[in-house]
PDB file of C-alpha atoms in Angstrom:
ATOM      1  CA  UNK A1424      -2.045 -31.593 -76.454  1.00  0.00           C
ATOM      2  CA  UNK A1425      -0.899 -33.767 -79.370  1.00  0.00           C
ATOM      3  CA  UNK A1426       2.017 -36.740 -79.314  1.00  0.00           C
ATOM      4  CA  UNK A1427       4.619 -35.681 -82.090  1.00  0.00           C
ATOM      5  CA  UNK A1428       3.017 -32.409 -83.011  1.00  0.00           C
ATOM      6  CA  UNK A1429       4.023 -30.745 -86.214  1.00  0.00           C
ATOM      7  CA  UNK A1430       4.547 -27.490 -86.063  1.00  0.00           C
ATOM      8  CA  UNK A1431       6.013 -24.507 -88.186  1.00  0.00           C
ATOM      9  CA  UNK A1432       7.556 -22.167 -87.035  1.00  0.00           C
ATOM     10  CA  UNK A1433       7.925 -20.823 -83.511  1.00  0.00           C
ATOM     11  CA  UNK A1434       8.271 -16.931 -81.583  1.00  0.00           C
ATOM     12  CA  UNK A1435      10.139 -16.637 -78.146  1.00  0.00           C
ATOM     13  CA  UNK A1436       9.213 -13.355 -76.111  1.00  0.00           C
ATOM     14  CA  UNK A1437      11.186 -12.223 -73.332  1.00  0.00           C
ATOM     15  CA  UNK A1438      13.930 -11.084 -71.393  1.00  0.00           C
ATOM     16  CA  UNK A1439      17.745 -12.647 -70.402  1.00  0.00           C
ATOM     17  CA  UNK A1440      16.280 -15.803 -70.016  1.00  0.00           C
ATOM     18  CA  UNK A1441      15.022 -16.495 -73.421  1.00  0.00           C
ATOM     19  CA  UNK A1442      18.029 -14.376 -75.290  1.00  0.00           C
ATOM     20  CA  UNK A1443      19.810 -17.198 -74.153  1.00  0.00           C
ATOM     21  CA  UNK A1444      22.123 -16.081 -71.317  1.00  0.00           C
ATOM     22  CA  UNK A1445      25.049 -17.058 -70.498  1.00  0.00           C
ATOM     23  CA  UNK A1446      25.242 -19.925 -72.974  1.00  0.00           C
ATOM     24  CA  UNK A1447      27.986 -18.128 -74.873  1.00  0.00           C
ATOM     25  CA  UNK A1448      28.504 -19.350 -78.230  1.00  0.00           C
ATOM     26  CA  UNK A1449      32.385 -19.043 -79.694  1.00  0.00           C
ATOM     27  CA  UNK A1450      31.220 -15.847 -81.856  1.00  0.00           C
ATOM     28  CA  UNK A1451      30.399 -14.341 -78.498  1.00  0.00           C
ATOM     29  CA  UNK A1452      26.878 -14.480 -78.875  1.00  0.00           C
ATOM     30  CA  UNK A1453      23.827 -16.366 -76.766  1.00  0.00           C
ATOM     31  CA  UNK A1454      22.364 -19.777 -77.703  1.00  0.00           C
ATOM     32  CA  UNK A1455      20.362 -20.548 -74.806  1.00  0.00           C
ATOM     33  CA  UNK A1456      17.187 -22.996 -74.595  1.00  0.00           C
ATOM     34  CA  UNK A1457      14.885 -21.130 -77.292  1.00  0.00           C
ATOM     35  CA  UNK A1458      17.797 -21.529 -80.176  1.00  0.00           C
ATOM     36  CA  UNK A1459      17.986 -25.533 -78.939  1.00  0.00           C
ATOM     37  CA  UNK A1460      14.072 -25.952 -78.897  1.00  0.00           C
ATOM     38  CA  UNK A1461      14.226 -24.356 -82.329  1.00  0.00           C
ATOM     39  CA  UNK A1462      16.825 -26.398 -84.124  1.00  0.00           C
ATOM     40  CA  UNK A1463      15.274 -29.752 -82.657  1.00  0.00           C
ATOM     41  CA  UNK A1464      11.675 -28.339 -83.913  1.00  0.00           C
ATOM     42  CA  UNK A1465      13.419 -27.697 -87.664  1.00  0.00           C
ATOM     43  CA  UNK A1466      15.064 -31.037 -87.900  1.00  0.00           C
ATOM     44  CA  UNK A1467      11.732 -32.565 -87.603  1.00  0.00           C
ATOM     45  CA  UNK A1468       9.995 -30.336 -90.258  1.00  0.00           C
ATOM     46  CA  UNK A1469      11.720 -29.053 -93.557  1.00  0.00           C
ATOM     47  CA  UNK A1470      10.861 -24.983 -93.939  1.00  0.00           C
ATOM     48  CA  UNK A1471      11.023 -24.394 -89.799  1.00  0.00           C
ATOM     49  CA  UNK A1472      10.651 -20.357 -88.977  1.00  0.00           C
ATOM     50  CA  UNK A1473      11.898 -19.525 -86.222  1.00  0.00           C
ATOM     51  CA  UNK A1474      12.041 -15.369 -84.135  1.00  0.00           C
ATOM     52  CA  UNK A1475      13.277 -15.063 -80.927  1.00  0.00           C
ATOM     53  CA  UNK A1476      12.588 -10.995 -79.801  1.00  0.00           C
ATOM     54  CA  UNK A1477      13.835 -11.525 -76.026  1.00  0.00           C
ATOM     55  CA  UNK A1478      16.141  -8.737 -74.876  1.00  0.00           C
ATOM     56  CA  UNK A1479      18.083  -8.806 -72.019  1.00  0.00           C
ATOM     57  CA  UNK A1480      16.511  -6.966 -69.014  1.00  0.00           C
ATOM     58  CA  UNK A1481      13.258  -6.222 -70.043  1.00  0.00           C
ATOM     59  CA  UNK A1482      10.634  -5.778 -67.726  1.00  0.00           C
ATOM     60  CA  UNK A1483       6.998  -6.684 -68.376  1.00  0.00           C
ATOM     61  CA  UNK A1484       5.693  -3.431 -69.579  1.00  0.00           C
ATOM     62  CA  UNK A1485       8.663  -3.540 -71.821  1.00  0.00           C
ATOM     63  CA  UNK A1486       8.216  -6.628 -72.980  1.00  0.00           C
ATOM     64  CA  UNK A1487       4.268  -6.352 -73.727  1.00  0.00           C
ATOM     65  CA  UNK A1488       4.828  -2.678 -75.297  1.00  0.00           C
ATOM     66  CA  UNK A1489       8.000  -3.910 -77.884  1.00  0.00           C
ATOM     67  CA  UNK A1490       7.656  -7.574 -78.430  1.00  0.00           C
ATOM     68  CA  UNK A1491       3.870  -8.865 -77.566  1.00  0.00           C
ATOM     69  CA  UNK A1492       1.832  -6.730 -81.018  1.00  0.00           C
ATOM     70  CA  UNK A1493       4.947  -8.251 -83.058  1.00  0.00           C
ATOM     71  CA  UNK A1494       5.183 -11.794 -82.307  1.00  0.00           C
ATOM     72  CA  UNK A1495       1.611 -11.743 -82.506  1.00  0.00           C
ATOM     73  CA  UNK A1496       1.730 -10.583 -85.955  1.00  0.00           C
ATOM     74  CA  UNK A1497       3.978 -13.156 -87.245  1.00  0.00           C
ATOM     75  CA  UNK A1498       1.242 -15.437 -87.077  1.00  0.00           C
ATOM     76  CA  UNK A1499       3.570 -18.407 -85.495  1.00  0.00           C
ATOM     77  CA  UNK A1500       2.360 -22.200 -84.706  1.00  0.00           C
ATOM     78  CA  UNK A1501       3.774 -21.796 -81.199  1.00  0.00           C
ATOM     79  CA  UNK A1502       4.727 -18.559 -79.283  1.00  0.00           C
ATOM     80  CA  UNK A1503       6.644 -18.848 -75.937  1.00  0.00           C
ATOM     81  CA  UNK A1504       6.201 -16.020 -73.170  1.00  0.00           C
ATOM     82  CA  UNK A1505       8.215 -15.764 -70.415  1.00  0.00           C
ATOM     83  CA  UNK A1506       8.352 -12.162 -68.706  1.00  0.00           C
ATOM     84  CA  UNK A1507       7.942 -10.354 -64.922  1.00  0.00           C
ATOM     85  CA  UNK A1508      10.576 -12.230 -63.101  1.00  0.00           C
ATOM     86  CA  UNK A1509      12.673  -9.260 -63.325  1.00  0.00           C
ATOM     87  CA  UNK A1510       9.722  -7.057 -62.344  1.00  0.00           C
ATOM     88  CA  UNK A1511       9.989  -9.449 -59.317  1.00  0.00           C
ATOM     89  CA  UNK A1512      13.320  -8.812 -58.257  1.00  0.00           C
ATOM     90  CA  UNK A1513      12.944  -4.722 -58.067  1.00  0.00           C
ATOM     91  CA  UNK A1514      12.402  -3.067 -54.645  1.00  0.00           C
ATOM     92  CA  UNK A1515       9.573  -1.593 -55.431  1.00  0.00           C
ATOM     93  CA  UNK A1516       7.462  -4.152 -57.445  1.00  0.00           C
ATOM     94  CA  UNK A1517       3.721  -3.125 -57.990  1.00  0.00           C
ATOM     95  CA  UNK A1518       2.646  -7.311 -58.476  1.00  0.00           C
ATOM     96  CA  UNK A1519      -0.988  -5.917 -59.290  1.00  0.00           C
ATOM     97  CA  UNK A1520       0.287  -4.285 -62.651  1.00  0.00           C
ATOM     98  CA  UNK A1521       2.952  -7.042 -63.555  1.00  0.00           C
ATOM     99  CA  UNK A1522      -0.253  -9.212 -63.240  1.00  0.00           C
ATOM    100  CA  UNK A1523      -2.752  -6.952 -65.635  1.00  0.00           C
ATOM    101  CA  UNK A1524       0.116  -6.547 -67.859  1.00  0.00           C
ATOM    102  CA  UNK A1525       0.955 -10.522 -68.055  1.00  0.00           C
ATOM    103  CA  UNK A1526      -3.236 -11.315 -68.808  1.00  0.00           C
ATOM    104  CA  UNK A1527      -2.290  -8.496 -71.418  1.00  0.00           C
ATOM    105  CA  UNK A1528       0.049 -10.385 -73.298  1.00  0.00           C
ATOM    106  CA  UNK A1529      -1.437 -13.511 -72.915  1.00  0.00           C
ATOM    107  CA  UNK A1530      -5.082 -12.122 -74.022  1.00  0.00           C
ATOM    108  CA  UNK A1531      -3.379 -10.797 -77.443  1.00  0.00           C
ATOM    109  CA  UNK A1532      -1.045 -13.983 -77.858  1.00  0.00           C
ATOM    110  CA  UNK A1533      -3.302 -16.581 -77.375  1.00  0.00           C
ATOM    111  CA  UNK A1534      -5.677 -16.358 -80.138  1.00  0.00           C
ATOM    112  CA  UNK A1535      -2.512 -15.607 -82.213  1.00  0.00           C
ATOM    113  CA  UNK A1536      -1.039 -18.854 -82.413  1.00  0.00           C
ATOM    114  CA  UNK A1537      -2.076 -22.595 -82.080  1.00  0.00           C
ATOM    115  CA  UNK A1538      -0.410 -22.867 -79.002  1.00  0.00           C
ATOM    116  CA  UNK A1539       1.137 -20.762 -76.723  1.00  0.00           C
ATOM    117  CA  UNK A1540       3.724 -21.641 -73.900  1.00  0.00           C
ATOM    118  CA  UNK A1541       4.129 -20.390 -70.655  1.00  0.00           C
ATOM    119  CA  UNK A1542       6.462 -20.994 -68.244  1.00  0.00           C
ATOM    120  CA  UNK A1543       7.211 -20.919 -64.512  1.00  0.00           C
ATOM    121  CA  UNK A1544      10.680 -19.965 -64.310  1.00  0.00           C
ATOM    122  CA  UNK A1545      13.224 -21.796 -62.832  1.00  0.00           C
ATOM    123  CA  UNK A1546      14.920 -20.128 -59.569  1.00  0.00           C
ATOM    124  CA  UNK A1547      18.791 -21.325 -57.969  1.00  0.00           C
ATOM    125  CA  UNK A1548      18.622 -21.674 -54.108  1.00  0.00           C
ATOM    126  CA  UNK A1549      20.433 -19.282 -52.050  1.00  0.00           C
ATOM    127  CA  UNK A1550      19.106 -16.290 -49.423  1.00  0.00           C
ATOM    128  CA  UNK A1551      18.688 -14.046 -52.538  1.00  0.00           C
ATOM    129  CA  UNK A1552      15.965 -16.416 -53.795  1.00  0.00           C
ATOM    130  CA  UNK A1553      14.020 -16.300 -49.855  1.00  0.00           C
ATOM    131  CA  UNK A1554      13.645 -12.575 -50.276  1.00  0.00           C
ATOM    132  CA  UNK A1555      11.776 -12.969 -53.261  1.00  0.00           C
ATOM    133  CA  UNK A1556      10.200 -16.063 -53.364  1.00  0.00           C
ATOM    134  CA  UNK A1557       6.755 -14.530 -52.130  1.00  0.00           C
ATOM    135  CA  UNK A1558       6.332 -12.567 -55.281  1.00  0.00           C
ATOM    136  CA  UNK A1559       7.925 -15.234 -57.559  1.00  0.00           C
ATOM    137  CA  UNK A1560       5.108 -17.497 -56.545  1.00  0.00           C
ATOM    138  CA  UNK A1561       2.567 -15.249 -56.702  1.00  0.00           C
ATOM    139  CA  UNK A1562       3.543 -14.392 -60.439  1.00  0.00           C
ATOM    140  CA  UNK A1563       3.480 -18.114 -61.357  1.00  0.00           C
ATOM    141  CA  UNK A1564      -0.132 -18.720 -59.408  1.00  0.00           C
ATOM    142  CA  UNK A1565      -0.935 -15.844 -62.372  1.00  0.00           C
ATOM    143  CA  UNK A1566       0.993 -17.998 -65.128  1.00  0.00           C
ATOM    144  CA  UNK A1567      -1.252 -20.604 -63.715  1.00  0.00           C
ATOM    145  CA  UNK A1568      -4.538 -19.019 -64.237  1.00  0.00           C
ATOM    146  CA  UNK A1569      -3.822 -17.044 -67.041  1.00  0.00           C
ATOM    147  CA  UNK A1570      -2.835 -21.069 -68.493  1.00  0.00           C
ATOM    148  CA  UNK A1571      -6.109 -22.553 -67.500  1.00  0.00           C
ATOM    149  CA  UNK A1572      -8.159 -19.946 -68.783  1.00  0.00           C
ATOM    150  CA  UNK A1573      -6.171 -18.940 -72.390  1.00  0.00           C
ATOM    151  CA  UNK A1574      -5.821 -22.766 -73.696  1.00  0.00           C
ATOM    152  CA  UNK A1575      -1.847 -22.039 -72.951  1.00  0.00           C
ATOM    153  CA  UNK A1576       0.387 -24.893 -71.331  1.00  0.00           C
ATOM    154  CA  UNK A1577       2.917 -24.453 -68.520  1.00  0.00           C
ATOM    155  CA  UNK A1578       6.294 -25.833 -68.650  1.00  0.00           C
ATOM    156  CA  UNK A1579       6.805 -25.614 -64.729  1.00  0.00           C
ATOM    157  CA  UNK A1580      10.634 -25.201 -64.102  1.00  0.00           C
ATOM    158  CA  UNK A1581      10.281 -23.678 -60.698  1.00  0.00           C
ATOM    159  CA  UNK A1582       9.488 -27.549 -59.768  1.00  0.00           C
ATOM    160  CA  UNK A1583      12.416 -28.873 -61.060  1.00  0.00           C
ATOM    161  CA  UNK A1584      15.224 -30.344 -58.333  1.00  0.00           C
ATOM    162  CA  UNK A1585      17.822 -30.393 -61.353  1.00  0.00           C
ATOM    163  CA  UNK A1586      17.497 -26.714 -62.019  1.00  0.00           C
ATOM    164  CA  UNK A1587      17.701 -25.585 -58.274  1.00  0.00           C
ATOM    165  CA  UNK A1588      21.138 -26.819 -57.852  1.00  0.00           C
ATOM    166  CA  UNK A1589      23.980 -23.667 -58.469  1.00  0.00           C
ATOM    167  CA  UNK A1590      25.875 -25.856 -60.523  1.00  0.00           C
ATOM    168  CA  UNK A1591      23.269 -25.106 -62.636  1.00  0.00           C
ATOM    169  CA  UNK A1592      23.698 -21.544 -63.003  1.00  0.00           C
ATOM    170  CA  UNK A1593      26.317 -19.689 -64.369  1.00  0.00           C
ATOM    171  CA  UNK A1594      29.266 -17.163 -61.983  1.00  0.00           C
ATOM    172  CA  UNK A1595      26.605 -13.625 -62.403  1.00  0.00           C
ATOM    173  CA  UNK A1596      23.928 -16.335 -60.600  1.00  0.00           C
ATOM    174  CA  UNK A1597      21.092 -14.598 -62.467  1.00  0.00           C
ATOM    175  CA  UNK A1598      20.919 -17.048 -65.642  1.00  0.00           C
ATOM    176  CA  UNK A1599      21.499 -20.437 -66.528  1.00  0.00           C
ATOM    177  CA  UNK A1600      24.652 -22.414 -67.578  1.00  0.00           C
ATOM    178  CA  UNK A1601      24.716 -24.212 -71.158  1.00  0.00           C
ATOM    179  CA  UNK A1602      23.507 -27.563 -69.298  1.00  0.00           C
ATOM    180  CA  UNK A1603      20.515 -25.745 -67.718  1.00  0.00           C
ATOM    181  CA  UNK A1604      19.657 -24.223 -71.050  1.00  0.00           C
ATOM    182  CA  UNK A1605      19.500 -27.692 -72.451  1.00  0.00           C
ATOM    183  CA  UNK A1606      17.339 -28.847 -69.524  1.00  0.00           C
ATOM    184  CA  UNK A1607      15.314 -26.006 -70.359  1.00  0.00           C
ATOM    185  CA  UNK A1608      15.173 -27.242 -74.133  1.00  0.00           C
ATOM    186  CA  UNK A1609      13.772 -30.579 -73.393  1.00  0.00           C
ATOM    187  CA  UNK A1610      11.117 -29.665 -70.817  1.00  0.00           C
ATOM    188  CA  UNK A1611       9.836 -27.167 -73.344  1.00  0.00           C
ATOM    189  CA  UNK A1612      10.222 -29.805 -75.946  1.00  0.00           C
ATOM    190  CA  UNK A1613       8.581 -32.619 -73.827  1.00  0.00           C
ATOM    191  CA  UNK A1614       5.377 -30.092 -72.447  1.00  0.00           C
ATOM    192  CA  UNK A1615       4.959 -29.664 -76.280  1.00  0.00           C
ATOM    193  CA  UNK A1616       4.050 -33.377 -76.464  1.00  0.00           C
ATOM    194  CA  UNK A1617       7.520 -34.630 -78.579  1.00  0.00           C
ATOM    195  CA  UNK A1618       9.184 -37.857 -77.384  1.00  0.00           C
ATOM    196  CA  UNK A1619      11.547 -37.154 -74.696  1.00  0.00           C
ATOM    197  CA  UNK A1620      15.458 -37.211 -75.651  1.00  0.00           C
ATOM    198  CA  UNK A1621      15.758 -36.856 -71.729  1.00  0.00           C
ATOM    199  CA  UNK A1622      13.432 -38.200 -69.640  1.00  0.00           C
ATOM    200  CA  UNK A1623      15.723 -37.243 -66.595  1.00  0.00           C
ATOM    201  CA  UNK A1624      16.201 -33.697 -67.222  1.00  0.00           C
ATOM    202  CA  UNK A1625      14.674 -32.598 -63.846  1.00  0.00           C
ATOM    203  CA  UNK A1626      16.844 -35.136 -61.952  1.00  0.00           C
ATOM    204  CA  UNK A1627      19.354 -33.882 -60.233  1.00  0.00           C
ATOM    205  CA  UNK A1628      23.107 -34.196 -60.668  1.00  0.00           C
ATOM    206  CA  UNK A1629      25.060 -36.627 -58.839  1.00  0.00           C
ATOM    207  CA  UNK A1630      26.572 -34.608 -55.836  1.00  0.00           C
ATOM    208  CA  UNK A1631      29.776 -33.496 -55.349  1.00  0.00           C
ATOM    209  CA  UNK A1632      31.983 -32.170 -52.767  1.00  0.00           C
ATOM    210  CA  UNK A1633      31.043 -28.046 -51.851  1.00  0.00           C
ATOM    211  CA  UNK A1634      34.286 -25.769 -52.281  1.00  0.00           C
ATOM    212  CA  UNK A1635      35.725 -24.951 -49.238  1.00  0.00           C
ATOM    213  CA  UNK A1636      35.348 -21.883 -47.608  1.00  0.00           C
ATOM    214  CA  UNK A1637      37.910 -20.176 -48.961  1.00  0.00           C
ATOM    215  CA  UNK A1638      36.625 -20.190 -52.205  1.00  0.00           C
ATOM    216  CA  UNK A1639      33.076 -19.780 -51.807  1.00  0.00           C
ATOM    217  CA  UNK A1640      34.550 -16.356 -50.081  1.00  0.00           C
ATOM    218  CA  UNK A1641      36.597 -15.832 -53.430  1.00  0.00           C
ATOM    219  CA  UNK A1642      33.700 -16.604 -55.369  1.00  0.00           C
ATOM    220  CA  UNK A1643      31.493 -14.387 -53.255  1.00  0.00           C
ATOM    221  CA  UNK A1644      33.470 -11.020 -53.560  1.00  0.00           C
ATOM    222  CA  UNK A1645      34.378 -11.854 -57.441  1.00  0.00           C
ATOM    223  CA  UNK A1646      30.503 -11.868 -57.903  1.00  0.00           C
ATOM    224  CA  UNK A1647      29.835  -8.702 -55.941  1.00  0.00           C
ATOM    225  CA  UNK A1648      32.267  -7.060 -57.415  1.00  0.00           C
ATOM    226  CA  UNK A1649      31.922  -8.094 -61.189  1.00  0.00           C
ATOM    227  CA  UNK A1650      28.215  -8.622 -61.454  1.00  0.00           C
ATOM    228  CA  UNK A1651      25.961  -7.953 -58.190  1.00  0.00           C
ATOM    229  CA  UNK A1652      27.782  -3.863 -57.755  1.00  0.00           C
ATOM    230  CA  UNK A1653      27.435  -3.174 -61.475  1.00  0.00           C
ATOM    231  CA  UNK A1654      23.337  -4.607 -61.300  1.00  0.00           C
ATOM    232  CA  UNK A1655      22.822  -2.285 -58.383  1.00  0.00           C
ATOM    233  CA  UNK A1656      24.243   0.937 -60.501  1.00  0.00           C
ATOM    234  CA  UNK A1657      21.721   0.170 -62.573  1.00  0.00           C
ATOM    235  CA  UNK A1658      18.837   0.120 -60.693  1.00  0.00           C
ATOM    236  CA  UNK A1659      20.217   3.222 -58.711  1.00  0.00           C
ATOM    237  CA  UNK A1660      20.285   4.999 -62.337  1.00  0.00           C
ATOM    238  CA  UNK A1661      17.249   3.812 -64.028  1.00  0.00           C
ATOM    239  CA  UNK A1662      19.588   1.933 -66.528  1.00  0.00           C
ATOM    240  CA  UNK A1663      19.229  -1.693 -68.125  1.00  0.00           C
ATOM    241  CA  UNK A1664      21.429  -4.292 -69.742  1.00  0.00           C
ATOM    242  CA  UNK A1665      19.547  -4.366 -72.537  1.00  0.00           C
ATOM    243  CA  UNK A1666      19.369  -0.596 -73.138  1.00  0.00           C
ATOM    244  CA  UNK A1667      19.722  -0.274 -77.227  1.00  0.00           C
ATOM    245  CA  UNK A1668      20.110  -3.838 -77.831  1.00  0.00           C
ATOM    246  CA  UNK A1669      17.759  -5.353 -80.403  1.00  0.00           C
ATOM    247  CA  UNK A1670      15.646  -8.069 -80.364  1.00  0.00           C
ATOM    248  CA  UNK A1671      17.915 -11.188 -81.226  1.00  0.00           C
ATOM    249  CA  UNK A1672      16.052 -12.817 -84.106  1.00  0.00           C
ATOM    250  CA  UNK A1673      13.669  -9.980 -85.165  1.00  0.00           C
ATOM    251  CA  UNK A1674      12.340 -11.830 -88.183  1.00  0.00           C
ATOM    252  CA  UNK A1675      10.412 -15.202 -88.685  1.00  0.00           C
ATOM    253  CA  UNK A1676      12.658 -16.873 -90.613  1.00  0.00           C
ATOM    254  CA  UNK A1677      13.923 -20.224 -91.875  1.00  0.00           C
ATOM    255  CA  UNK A1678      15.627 -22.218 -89.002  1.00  0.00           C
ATOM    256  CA  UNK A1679      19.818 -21.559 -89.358  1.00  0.00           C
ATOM    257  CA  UNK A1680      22.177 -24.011 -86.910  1.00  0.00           C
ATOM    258  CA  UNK A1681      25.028 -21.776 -86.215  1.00  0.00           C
ATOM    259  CA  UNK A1682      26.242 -24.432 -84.012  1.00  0.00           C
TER     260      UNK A1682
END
């Protein structure tokens, strides 16, 4: 890995995560970590192209099947991947295909760029996380592998004490708050082999007094009823969030700071 790499132009494939949930810009659109990594990788070299083709709520045959062929097309210096964690969190969860399908996309990106990213995704504590840890680490042990073998590098988030802590996530607990994104950002930024802006980012925030139990209650039923009720209805019926949503950023273009 080089110190202070130049590079071009960069792809982001993926789901929620990379679109850049829920760091809501005022036009009611997602930033997120990608759109952060990007404008710090354009300020640094004059004619930066950036694509992000993440959609919320993909899965991984999704993802390889509408974004993988196109991002490696575009011929990018750096592609990121990140994909399967929702495959994870479904009852029924065949980890033997979300694996073939992962060495899929990274056998066709790989060669396609000069270096591709790959990340093991950060995950909030909390019983929901137990249930599914197994499979969550078993997907990663493939990001792993699939790393070591392709020439790829892994930005491990899952490691991270900072981005464990539910201050760090956002009220529908599935995606990160604007501060995680940018934690995110520079751990992306620093694997890459810039000079860190934050050398802390995996540190944890100071602590602070819990809510009481009252409102952890409050909190509790407003998330059931505004975010975990609607995510079951959706599994129940097949449906997705990202259902007829395009990809965010569909074309590698010159780096914009909407900002």
């Amino acid at each position: 890995m080089q110190t202070n790499p130049t590079y071009s132009s960069l792809v982001a494939v993926g789901d929620s995560f990379t679109e850049g949930m829920s760091d809501l810009m005022p036009d009611g659109t997602y930033r997120g970590w990608a759109d952060l990594l990007a404008a710090r990788m354009a300020a640094r070299t004059p004619g930066f192209r950036y694509a992000n083709l993440a959609v919320r709520g993909k899965l991984i045959r999704q993802i390889v099947d509408e974004q993988v062929d196109v991002a490696a097309a575009m011929g990018a210096d750096v592609i990121t991947l990140v994909g399967g964690l929702n495959d994870t969190l479904r009852p029924k969860c065949d980890m033997g295909r979300v694996r073939g399908l992962l060495e899929e996309a990274v056998e066709k990106l790989a060669p396609a760029c000069r270096q591709l990213v790959l990340m093991r995704s950060p995950g909030r504590q909390g019983p929901v996380l137990e249930r599914f840890r197994p499979r969550m680490e078993e997907l990663f042990a493939c990001v792993d592998e699939l790393a070591a073998r392709h020439g790829a590098i892994v930005v491990d988030l899952y490691g991270a004490p900072s981005l464990s802590d539910p201050r760090m996530w956002d009220v529908d607990r599935l995606h990160l708050t604007a501060e995680g994104h940018r934690r995110v950002a520079e751990a992306v930024w620093q694997t890459l082999g810039y000079d860190p802006g934050d050398a802390d980012w995996h540190t944890p925030i100071p602590a602070t007094l819990p809510p009481g139990w009252v409102m952890r209650r409050v909190a509790d039923a407003r998330f059931a009823r505004q975010h975990l009720l609607p995510w079951i209805g959706r599994r129940l019926t097949g449906r997705s969030s990202g259902d007829g949503l395009p990809s965010k950023r569909p074309e590698l273009l010159p780096y914009e700071d909407r900002a």
